[in-house]
Short mmCIF file of C-alpha atoms and ligand atoms in Angstrom, two decimals:
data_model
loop_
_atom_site.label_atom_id
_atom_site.label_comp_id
_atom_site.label_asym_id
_atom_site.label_seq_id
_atom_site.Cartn_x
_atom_site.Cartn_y
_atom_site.Cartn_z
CA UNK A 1 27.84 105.01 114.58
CA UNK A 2 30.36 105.83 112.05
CA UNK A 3 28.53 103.86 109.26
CA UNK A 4 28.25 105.79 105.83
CA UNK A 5 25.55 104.83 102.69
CA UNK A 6 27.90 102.20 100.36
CA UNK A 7 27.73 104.98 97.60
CA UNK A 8 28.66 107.60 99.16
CA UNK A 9 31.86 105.34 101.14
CA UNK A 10 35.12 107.22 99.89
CA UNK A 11 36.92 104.63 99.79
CA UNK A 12 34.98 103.30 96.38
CA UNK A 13 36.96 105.82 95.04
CA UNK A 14 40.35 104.08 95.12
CA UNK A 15 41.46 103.51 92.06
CA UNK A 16 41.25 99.83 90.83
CA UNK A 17 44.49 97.36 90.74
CA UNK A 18 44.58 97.06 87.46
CA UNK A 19 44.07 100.74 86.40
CA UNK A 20 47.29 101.47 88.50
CA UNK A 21 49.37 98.26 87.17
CA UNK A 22 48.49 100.33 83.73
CA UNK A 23 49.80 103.20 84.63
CA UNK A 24 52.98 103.89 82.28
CA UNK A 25 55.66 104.59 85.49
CA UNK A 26 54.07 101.35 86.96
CA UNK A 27 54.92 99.14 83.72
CA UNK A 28 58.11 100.90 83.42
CA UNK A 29 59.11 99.88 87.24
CA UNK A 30 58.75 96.22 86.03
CA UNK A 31 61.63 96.44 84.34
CA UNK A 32 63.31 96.66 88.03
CA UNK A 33 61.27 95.06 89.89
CA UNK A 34 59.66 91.37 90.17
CA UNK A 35 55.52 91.04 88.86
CA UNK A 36 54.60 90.02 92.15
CA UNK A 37 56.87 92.72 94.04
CA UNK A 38 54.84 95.51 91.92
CA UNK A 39 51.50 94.50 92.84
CA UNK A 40 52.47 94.25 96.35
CA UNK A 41 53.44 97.93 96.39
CA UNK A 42 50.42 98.89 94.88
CA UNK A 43 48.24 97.02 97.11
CA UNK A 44 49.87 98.20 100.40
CA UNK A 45 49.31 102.14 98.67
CA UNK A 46 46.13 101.09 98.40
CA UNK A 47 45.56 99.71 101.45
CA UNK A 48 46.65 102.77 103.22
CA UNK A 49 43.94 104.84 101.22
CA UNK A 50 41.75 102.17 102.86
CA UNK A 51 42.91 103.01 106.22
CA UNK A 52 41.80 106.77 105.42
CA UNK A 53 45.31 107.31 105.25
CA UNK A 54 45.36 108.70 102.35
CA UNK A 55 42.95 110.80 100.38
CA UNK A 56 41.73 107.99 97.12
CA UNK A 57 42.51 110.82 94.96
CA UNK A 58 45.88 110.33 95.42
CA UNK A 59 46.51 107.33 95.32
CA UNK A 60 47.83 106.74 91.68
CA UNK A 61 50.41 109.33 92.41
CA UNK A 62 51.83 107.64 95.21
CA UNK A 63 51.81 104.56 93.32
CA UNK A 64 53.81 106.66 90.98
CA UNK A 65 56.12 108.07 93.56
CA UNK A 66 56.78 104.50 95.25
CA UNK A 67 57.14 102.64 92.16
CA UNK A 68 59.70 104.88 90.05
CA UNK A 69 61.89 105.37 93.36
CA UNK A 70 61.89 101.34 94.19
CA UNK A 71 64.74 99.13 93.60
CA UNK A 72 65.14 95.34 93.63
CA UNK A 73 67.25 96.07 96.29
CA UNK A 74 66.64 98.26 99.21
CA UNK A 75 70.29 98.64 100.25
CA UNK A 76 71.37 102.65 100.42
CA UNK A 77 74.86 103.80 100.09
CA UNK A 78 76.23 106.03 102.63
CA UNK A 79 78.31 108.77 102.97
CA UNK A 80 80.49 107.75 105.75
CA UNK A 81 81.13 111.21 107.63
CA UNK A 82 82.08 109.49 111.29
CA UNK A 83 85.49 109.47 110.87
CA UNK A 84 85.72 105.75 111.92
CA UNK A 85 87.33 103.82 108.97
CA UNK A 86 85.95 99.87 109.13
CA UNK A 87 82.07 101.26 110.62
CA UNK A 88 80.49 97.98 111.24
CA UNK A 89 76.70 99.21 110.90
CA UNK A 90 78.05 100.74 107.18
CA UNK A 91 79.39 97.00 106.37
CA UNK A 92 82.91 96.81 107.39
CA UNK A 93 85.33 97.70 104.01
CA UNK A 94 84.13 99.50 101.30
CA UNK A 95 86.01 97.68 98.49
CA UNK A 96 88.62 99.30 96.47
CA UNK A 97 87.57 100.18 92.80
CA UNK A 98 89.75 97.05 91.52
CA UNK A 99 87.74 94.82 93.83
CA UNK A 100 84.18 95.92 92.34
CA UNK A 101 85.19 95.44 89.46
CA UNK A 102 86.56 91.98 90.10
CA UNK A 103 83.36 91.03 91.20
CA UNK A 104 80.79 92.27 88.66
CA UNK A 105 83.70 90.41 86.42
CA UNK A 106 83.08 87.27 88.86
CA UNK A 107 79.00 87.92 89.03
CA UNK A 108 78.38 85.74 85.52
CA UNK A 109 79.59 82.63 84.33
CA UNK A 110 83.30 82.87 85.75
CA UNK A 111 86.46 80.10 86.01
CA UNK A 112 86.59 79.72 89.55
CA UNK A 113 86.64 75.78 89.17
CA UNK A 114 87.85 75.89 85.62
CA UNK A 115 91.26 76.02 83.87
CA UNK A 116 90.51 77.84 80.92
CA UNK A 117 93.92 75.96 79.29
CA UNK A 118 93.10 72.62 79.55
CA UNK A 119 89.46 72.61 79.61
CA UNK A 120 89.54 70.74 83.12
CA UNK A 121 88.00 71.35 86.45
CA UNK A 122 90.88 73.73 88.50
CA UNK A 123 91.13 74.25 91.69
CA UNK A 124 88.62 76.88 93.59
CA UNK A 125 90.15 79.92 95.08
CA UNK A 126 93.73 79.08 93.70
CA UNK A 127 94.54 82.73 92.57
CA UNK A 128 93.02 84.57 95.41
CA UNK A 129 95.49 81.60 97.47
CA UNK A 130 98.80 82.88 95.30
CA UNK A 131 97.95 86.44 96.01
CA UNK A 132 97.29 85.76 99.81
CA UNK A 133 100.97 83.75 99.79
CA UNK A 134 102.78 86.78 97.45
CA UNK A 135 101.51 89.19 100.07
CA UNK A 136 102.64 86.96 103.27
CA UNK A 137 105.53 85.37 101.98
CA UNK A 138 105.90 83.85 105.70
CA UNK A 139 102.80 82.27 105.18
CA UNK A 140 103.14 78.23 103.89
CA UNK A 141 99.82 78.08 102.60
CA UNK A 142 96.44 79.69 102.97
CA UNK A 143 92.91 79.50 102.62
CA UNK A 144 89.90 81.72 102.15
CA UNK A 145 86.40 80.94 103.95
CA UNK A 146 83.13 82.90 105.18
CA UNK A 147 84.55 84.99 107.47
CA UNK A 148 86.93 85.75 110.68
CA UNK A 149 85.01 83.83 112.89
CA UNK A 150 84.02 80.63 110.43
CA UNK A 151 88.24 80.79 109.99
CA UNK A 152 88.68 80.59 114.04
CA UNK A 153 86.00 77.88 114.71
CA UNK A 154 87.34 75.89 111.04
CA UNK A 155 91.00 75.80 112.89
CA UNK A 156 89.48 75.02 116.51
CA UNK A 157 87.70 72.27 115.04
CA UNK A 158 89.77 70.32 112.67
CA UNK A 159 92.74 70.34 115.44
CA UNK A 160 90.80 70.03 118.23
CA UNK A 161 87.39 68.69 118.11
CA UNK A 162 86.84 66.32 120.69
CA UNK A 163 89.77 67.64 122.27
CA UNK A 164 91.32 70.40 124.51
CA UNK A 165 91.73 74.59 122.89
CA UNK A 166 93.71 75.68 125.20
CA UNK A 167 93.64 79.78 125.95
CA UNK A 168 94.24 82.21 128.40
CA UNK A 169 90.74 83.60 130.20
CA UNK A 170 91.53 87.29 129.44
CA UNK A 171 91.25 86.50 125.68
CA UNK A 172 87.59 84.98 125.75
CA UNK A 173 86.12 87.83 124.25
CA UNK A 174 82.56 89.14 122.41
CA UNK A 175 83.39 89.67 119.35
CA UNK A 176 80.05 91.62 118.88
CA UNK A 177 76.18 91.38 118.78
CA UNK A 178 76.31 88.78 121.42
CA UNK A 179 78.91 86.49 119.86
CA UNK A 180 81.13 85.13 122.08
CA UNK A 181 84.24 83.55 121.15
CA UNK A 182 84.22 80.45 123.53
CA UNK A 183 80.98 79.78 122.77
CA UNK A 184 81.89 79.65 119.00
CA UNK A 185 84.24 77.86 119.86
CA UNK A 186 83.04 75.07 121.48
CA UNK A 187 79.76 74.92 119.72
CA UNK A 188 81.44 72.23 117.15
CA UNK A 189 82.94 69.95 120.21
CA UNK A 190 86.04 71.50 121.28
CA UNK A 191 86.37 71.87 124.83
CA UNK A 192 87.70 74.85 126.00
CA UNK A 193 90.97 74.86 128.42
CA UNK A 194 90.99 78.23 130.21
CA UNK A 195 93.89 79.17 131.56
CA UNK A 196 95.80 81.90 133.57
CA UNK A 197 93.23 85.24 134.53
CA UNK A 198 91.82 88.03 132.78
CA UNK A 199 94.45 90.24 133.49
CA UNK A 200 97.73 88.12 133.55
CA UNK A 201 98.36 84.68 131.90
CA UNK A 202 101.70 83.43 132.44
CA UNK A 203 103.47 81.04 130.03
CA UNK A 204 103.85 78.04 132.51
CA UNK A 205 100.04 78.55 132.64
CA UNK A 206 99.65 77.14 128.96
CA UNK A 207 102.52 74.70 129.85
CA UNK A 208 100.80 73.47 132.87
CA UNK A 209 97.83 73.02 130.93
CA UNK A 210 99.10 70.76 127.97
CA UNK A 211 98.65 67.04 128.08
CA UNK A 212 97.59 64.83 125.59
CA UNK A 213 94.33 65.92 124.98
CA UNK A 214 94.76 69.23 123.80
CA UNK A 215 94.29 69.85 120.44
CA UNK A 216 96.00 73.26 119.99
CA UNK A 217 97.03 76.23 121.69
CA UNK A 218 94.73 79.75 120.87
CA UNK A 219 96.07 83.34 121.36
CA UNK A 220 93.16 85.22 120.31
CA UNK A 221 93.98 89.33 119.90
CA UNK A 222 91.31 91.13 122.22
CA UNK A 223 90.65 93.54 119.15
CA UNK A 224 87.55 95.63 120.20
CA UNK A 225 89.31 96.54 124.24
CA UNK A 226 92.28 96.89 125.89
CA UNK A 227 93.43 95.84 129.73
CA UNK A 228 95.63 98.17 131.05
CA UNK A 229 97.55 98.43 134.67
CA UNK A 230 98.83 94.77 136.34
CA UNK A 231 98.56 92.77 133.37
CA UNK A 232 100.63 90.15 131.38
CA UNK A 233 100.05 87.58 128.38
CA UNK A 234 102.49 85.49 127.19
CA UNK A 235 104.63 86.60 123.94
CA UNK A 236 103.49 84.37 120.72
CA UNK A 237 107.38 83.92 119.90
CA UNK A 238 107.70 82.48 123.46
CA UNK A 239 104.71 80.54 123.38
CA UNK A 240 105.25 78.94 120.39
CA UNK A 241 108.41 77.81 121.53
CA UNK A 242 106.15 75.93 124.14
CA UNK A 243 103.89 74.37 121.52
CA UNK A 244 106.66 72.96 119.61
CA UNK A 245 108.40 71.33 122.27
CA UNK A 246 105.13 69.80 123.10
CA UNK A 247 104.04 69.09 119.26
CA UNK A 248 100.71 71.12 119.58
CA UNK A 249 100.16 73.27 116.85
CA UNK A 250 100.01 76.99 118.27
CA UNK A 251 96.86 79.02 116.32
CA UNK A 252 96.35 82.87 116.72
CA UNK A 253 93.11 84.76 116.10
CA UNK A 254 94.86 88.46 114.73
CA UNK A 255 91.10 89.41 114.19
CA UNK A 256 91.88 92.80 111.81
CA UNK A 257 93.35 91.21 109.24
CA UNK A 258 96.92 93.51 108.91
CA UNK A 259 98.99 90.86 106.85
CA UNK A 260 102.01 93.06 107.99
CA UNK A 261 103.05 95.58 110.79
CA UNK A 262 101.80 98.99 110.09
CA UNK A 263 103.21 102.07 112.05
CA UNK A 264 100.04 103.92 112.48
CA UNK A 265 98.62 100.61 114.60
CA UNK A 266 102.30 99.81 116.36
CA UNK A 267 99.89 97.21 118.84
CA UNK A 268 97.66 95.53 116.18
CA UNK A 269 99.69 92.20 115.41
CA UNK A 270 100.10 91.18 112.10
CA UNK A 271 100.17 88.30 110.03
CA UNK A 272 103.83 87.70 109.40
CA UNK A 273 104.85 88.67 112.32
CA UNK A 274 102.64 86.49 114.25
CA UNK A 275 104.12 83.26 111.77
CA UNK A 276 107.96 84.61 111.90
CA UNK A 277 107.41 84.39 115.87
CA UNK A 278 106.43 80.75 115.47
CA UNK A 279 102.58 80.80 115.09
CA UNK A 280 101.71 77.85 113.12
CA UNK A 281 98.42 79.23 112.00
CA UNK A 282 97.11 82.54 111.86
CA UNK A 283 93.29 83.33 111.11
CA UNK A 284 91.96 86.78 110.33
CA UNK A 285 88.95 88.95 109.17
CA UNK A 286 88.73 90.08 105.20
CA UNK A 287 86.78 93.28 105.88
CA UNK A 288 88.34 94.54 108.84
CA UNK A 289 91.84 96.58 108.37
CA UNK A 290 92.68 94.46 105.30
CA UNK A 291 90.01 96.25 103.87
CA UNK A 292 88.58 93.50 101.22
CA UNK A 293 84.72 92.19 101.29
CA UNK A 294 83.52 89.34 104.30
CA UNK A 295 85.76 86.80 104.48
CA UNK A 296 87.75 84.71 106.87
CA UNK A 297 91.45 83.81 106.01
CA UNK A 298 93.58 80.95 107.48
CA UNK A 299 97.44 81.45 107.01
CA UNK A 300 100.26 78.96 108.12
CA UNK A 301 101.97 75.78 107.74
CA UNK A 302 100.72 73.77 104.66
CA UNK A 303 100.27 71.09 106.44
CA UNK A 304 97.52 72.51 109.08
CA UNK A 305 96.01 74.24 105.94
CA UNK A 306 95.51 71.57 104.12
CA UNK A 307 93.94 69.92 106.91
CA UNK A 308 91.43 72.60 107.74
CA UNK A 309 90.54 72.15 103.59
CA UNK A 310 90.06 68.72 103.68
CA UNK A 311 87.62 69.26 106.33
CA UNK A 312 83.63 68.24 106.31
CA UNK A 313 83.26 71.96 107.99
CA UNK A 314 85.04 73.58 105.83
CA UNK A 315 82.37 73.40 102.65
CA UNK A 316 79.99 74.23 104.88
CA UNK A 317 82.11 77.78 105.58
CA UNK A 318 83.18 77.66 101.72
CA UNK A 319 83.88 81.50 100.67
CA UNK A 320 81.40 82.05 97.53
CA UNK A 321 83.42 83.33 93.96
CA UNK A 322 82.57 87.31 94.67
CA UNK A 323 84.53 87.52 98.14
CA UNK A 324 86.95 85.36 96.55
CA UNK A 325 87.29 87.72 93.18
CA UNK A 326 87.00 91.00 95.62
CA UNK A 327 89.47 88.89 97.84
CA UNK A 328 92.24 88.91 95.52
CA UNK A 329 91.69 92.12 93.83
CA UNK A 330 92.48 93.90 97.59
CA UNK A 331 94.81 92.22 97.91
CA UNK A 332 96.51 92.28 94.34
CA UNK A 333 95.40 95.42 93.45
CA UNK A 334 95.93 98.80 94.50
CA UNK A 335 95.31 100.48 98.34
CA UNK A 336 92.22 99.81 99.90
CA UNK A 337 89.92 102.77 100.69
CA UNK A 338 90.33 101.40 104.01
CA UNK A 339 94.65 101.65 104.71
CA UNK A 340 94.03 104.94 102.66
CA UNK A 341 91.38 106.11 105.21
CA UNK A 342 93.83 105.32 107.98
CA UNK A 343 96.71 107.07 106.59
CA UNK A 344 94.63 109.96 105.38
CA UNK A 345 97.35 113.41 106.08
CA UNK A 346 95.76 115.30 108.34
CA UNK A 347 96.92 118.65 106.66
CA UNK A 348 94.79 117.55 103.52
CA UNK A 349 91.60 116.60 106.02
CA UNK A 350 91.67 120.08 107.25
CA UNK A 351 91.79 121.20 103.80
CA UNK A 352 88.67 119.58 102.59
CA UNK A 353 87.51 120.42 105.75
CA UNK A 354 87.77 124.31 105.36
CA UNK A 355 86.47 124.17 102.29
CA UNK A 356 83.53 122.49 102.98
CA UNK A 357 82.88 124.91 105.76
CA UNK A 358 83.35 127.59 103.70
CA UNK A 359 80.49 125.83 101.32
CA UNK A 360 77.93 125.24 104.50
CA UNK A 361 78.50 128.15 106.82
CA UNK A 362 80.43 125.58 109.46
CA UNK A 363 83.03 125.68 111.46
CA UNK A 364 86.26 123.40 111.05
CA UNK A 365 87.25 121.83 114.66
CA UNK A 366 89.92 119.24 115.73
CA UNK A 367 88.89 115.48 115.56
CA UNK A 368 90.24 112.00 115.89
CA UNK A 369 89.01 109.91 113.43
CA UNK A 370 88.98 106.23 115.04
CA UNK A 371 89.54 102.63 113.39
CA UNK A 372 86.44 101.42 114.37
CA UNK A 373 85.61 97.12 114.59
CA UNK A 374 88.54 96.32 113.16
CA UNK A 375 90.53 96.89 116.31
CA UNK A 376 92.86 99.16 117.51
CA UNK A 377 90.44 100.68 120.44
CA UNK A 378 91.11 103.54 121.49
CA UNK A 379 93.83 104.72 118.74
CA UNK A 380 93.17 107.79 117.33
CA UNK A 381 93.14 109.49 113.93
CA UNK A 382 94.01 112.92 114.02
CA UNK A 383 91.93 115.17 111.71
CA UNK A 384 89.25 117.49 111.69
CA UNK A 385 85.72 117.67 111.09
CA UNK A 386 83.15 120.43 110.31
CA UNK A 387 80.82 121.40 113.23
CA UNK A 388 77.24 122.30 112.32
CA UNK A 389 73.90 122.26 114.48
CA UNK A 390 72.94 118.85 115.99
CA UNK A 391 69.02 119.31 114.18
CA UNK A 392 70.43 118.35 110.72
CA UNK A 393 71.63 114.97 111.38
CA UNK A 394 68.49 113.03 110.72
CA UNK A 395 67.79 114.87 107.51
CA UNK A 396 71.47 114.29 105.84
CA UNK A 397 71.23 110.77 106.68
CA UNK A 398 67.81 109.97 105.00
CA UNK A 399 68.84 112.67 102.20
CA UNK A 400 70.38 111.68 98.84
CA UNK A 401 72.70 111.02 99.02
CA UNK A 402 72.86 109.86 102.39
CA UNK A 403 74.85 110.92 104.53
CA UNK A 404 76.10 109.50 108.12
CA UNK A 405 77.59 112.50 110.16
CA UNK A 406 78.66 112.00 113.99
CA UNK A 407 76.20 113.44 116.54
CA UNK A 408 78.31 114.63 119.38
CA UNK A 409 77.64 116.64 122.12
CA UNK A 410 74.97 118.55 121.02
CA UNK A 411 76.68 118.84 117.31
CA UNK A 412 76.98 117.36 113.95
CA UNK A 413 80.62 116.44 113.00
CA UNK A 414 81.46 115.94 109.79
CA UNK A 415 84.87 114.21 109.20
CA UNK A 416 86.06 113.72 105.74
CA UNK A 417 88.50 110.81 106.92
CA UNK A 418 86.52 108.16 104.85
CA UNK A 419 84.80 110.03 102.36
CA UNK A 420 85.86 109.84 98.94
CA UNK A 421 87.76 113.07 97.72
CA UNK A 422 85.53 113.08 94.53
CA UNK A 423 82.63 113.10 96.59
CA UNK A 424 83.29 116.53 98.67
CA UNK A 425 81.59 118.51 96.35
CA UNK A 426 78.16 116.12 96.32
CA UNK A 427 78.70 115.95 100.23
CA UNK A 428 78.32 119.44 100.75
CA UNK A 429 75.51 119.70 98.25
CA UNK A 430 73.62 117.39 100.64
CA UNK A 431 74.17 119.35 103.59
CA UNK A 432 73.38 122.74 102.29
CA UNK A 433 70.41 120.66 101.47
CA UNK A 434 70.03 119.88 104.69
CA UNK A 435 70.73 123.34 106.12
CA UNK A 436 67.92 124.65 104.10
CA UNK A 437 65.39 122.93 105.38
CA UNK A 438 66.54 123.65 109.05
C1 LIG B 1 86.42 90.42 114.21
C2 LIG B 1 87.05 89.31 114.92
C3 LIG B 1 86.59 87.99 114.74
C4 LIG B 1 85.39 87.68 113.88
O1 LIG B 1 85.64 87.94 112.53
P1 LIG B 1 84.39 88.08 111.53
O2 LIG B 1 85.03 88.33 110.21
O3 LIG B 1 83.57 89.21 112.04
O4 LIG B 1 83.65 86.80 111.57
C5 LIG B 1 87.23 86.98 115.40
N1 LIG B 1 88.29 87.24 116.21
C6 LIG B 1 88.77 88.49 116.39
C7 LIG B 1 89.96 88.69 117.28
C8 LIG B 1 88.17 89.57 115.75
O5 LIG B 1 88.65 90.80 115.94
#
């Protein structure tokens, strides 16, 4: 029905692959971008002119258009503008300055099996170790691996596999996505011991439970919810008085990665304080409130550590040389966007807040800013955001830069909490931007 004469078929009119891979732009974009990755793009453009998607006329200047914006990666930075500092769907942490650098530094040929001195093979991850152990001196040793959980399921398993995890049932949590802790847990042959109920777990509970086939006792920190009203856990310091009389070694899951107390979070447990109340291991995210890149760390008595190192699993959840170089930067260097986020004074938010409504036409309301994945549920951040219309929230997040606001009742909030001061002025660029086109 639809058939047209060959010669007169537009689609003879698409330019030919070669003619575009000619085109100047398209030979500069190989400079970025892989052979085969460039004729790709120009095939699927000229596919779509195929489909009578697109007029053949065209075509080389959407070749053009794709080709000079593409990038060998596809990743976007964001303008985080929720107000919630570790934003799992914007990748946890953004790294401090000192850790980017540490791993562009670490992205070559670098010494992270080498001692420069000698000429012989050192040991991997020793100075990110030193760093972790100068900034939790109650630590006896530690160790860096993949991430939170591959730190949890490492400890689980070289303690207990085989054997009994004991843990109270109102700390088997999802961690997120589906992920459940027990699972995880006994995926590698641990068995799980629950004990006590998911709103109280009583100390005798974990004493009743040990025998000689548990492996270790687990305290895991429900990070991402909290039980309120007739509810009780047992204290780590009293617990581990427990495990020692019984020669179990006592492990807690802190999850956020605080190496010490900080006021803002007074319920978030910490590192040290978990291992000065008699935890003999401690595991934790990297990219939660520690704010460093993915990584899991295992702090504790030297002993357990070096067990958990000496482990088959623990290659397999080996840390790779840019966590570890971002690793110790954040935690050598200076303040991680992150603890700066969560500290941010709220008379300087509502600063950069009036003044970027004064840029945009907005209007500056209260707002808590919240910690996001890395625990502390339900804490707010007091701070402010700008209000503008709820239409413009699509366009400032696929503008350049991009920008992620809050959509909230009917409104776009934007909360300066985690954006970068130096970036205010490029932030309200892209939402007058934005505005315009409303
Ligand atoms: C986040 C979290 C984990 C998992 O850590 P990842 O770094 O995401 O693997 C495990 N336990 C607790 C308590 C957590 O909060």
């Amino acid at each position: 029905m639809n058939q047209v004469a060959p010669q007169h078929d537009p689609r003879r009119l698409i330019p030919r692959t070669d003619a575009l891979l000619a085109l100047p732009e398209v030979a500069a974009a190989r400079r970025r971008l892989s052979a085969d990755t460039v004729v790709e793009r120009v095939r699927a453009i000229q596919e779509r002119a195929r489909r009578g998607e697109l007029p053949p006329q065209e075509v080389a200047a959407a070749v053009i258009a794709d080709l000079t914006r593409a990038r060998a990666s596809a990743q976007t930075p964001v303008l985080n503008a929720t107000g919630v500092v570790v934003h799992t769907n914007l990748g946890r942490a953004p790294l401090s300055r000192a850790a980017v650098s540490a791993m562009v530094d670490a992205a070559g040929y670098v010494d992270v099996e080498l001692d420069l001195e000698s000429g012989v093979r050192g040991k991997r991850g020793a100075r990110t170790r030193s760093a972790l152990l100068a900034a939790c001196p109650a630590a006896g040793d530690a160790l860096a691996v993949n991430n939170g959980a591959a730190a949890l399921v490492l400890a689980t398993t070289a303690l207990a596999a085989g054997r009994e995890v004991v843990v109270s049932r109102g700390e088997l949590i999802e961690i997120g996505a589906g992920f459940r802790l027990p699972d995880l847990i006994a995926s590698t042959g641990a068995r799980l011991r629950e004990v006590g109920t998911t709103n109280r777990t009583h100390l005798s509970d974990y004493a009743d439970a040990i025998g000689p086939d548990t492996g270790c006792l687990l305290k895991v920190h429900p990070s991402n919810f909290t039980v309120s009203g007739f509810t009780s856990a047992a204290p780590v310091s009293e617990l581990a008085q427990v495990a020692r009389d019984r020669g179990v070694p006592l492990v807690v899951d802190v999850g956020s990665g605080l190496l010490a107390p900080d006021r803002t979070l007074p319920d978030e447990p910490d590192a040290a304080t978990m291992l000065n109340d008699g935890a003999d291991l401690v595991t934790a995210s990297g990219d939660k409130l520690l704010g460093g890149p993915q990584a899991g760390l295992v702090l504790g008595r030297a002993d357990l550590v070096q067990r958990l190192s000496r482990h088959p699993l623990a290659r397999a959840v080996r840390i790779d040389k840019l966590a570890l170089a971002a690793l110790e930067a954040t935690v050598a260097g200076p303040t991680a966007p992150v603890v700066e986020y969560l500290h941010a004074d709220p008379e300087r938010l509502r600063a950069r807040a009036q003044a970027l409504a004064a840029a945009v036409d907005g209007t500056v309301v209260e707002h808590d800013g919240r910690v996001g994945g890395g625990g502390a549920p339900g804490v707010p951040l007091p701070g402010y955001a700008v209000r503008l219309p709820e239409s413009i929230a699509a366009r400032l997040r696929t503008g350049t830069p991009s920008v992620l606001p809050r959509v909230h009742d009917g409104f776009t909030l934007i909360d300066l909490r985690c954006v970068p001061e130096a970036d205010d002025s490029r932030l309200a660029e892209a939402v007058r931007a934005a505005m315009r086109a409303d």
